C-alpha positions in Angstrom: 23.2 -20.0 17.0 23.8 -23.0 14.7 21.7 -23.8 11.7 20.0 -26.7 13.5 19.1 -24.3 16.4 17.6 -21.8 13.9 15.6 -24.6 12.3 14.3 -25.9 15.6 13.3 -22.3 16.6 11.5 -21.8 13.3 9.7 -25.2 13.6 8.6 -24.1 17.1 7.4 -20.7 16.0 5.6 -21.8 12.8 2.6 -23.6 14.4 2.0 -20.6 16.7 1.5 -18.5 13.7 -0.9 -20.8 11.7 -4.0 -18.9 12.8 -2.3 -15.7 11.6 -1.5 -17.4 8.3 -5.2 -17.9 7.6 -6.3 -14.4 8.7 -3.4 -12.5 7.0 -3.7 -14.4 3.8 -7.4 -13.5 3.3 -7.0 -9.9 4.6 -3.9 -9.4 2.5 -5.8 -10.6 -0.6 -8.6 -8.2 0.3 -6.1 -5.4 0.6 -4.6 -6.2 -2.8 -8.0 -6.2 -4.4 -8.9 -2.9 -2.7 -5.7 -1.2 -3.9 -6.4 -2.5 -7.4 -9.9 -1.1 -7.2 -8.4 2.4 -6.4 -6.5 2.2 -9.6 -3.0 1.4 -8.2 -0.7 -1.1 -10.0 0.4 -4.2 -8.0 3.7 -2.7 -7.0 2.0 -0.2 -4.7 0.3 -2.9 -2.6 3.4 -5.0 -2.5 5.8 -2.2 -1.4 3.3 -0.8 1.1 2.8 -4.2 2.7 6.5 -4.6 3.0 7.4 -1.0 4.1 4.4 0.0 6.1 3.1 -3.3 7.5 0.4 -1.7 9.6 -2.8 -3.5 8.6 -5.7 -1.0 8.8 -3.4 1.9 8.2 -2.4 0.4 4.8 -6.1 0.5 3.8 -6.3 4.1 4.9 -3.1 4.9 3.1 -4.6 3.9 -0.2 -7.3 6.6 0.0 -4.7 9.1 1.3 -2.7 8.7 -1.8 -5.7 9.8 -3.8 -6.3 12.9 -1.8 -4.4 16.2 -1.5 -0.9 16.1 -0.1 -1.1 16.8 3.6 1.7 15.0 5.6 0.7 16.5 8.9 -2.8 15.2 8.6 -1.5 11.8 7.5 0.8 11.8 10.6 -2.0 12.5 13.0 -4.3 10.0 11.4 -1.6 7.3 11.6 -0.9 8.2 15.2 -4.6 7.8 16.1 -5.0 4.5 14.3 -1.9 2.9 15.6 -1.6 4.6 19.1 -2.2 1.2 20.7 1.3 0.2 19.6 2.6 2.7 22.2 1.2 0.4 24.9 2.4 -2.7 23.2 5.9 -1.2 23.1 5.9 -0.4 26.9 4.8 -4.0 27.8 7.5 -5.5 25.5 10.5 -3.5 26.9 11.7 -6.3 29.1 11.0 -9.0 26.4 13.2 -7.1 23.9 16.1 -6.7 26.2 19.2 -8.6 25.1 17.8 -9.3 21.6 20.7 -7.5 20.0 20.4 -6.4 16.3 17.1 -8.2 16.1 15.5 -5.5 18.3 15.1 -3.0 15.5 13.2 -5.5 13.3 11.1 -6.6 16.3 10.1 -3.0 17.0 9.3 -2.3 13.3 7.4 -5.5 12.7 5.4 -5.6 15.9 1.7 -5.9 14.8 -1.2 -6.9 17.0 -0.9 -10.6 16.2 2.9 -10.8 16.7 2.5 -8.9 20.0 -0.1 -11.4 21.3 2.1 -14.4 20.4 5.4 -13.0 21.6 3.9 -11.6 24.8 2.1 -14.7 25.9 4.3 -17.6 24.7 6.6 -19.1 27.3 9.5 -20.6 25.3 11.1 -23.7 26.5 14.7 -23.6 27.8 16.2 -25.0 24.6 14.5 -22.2 22.4 16.1 -18.8 22.2 13.3 -16.3 23.0 14.8 -13.5 20.9 15.0 -15.6 17.8 11.5 -17.1 18.5 10.1 -13.6 18.5 12.0 -12.7 15.4 10.7 -15.7 13.4 7.1 -15.1 14.6 7.4 -11.5 13.4 9.0 -12.5 10.1 6.5 -15.2 9.4 3.5 -12.9 10.1 4.9 -10.3 7.7 5.5 -12.9 5.0 1.9 -14.0 5.3 0.7 -10.4 4.9 3.0 -9.5 2.0 2.1 -12.8 0.2 -1.6 -12.2 0.6 -1.3 -8.6 -0.7 0.9 -9.8 -3.6 -1.6 -12.4 -4.6 -4.6 -10.1 -4.3 -3.0 -7.3 -6.2 -1.7 -9.5 -9.0 -4.8 -11.6 -9.6 -7.5 -9.1 -8.5 -8.9 -9.0 -12.0 -9.7 -12.7 -11.7 -11.3 -12.5 -8.3 -15.1 -12.2 -8.6 -16.4 -13.0 -5.1 -17.6 -10.2 -2.8 -15.0 -9.4 -0.1 -17.4 -7.3 2.1 -17.0 -8.4 5.7 -13.7 -10.2 5.2 -12.1 -8.1 7.9 -14.1 -10.1 10.5 -11.6 -12.9 10.1 -9.2 -11.0 12.4 -12.0 -10.3 15.0 -12.8 -14.0 15.2 -9.0 -14.7 15.5 -8.7 -12.4 18.5 -11.7 -14.0 20.2 -10.0 -17.4 19.8 -6.6 -16.0 21.1 -8.4 -14.4 24.1 -10.2 -17.6 25.0 -6.9 -19.5 24.8 -5.2 -17.0 27.0 -8.1 -17.1 29.5 -7.8 -20.8 29.9 -4.0 -20.5 30.5 -4.3 -17.8 33.2 -4.0 -18.7 36.9 -6.4 -15.9 37.7 -8.5 -13.7 35.4 -7.9 -10.3 37.0 -6.1 -8.8 34.1 -8.6 -10.1 31.5 -11.6 -8.9 33.6 -10.0 -5.4 33.9 -9.5 -5.4 30.1 -13.1 -6.4 29.4 -14.6 -4.0 31.9 -12.5 -1.0 30.7 -13.3 -1.8 27.0 -17.0 -2.1 27.6 -17.1 1.1 29.7 -15.2 3.1 27.1 -17.3 1.6 24.3 -20.4 3.0 26.0 -18.9 6.4 26.8 -16.9 7.1 23.6 -18.4 4.9 20.9 -16.9 2.4 18.5 -14.7 4.9 16.8 -12.9 6.4 19.8 -12.9 3.8 22.6 -9.6 2.0 22.1 -7.2 4.7 23.4 -9.2 5.6 26.6 -9.7 1.8 27.3 -5.9 1.2 27.0 -5.2 4.1 29.3 -7.5 2.8 31.9 -6.1 -0.7 31.5 -2.5 0.6 31.8 -3.3 2.6 35.0 -5.2 -0.2 36.7 -2.6 -2.9 35.9 0.2 -0.6 37.0 -1.6 0.0 40.3 -2.2 -3.7 41.1 0.9 -5.1 39.4 2.4 -6.2 42.7 -0.9 -7.8 43.8 -1.2 -9.8 40.6 2.5 -10.9 40.7 2.1 -12.0 44.4 -1.1 -13.9 43.6 0.5 -15.7 40.7 3.4 -16.8 43.0 1.1 -18.1 45.6 -1.0 -19.9 43.0 2.1 -21.6 41.5 
């Protein structure tokens, strides 16, 4: 790709990530403040945001560093917290085909927000989808690292109460869901997701409902995939 094509792709990707910029900046700052409150120097928050880039797991990692060394426990905890990425990866297999060397970074940098944008955006014919996904992922990580850097470096100057700041991302996902709902030709997939999530929330509670809900969603969508595809073709 030429430089102009890269710039065009970046310009197309940037507006898609603006909601993430707002959320990641504030959450990143909160993460930097949190790490400082645990007694870690700024370099810890900065390097962890670059190398781990796993949102909630980074918050947990701060407390793990203060506890006894137990790599197996840390592995299981990480797997439980980020198990949803297994499902993200399965649904992105076709999208990542033909992306070349970019594939490794796309896999490494795939967070919830990048997954939503890359999985739902239909790029125009003049935009390379592989580079679009790359720039979306890169921009989102830059936002997170920048927020964590600012929070860790200037946390001694921040005096406001950061309790509840994580709700920014919840609100963001509500907006993204509503936007996707309005773009859908039918709402079968969304309704299955809502029903499975509510059912598992009732049965398993707020701490354990995500993985069972995703399993139910995966099973149901796999069973009715042909029906949904056929319905979309007829609707179009």
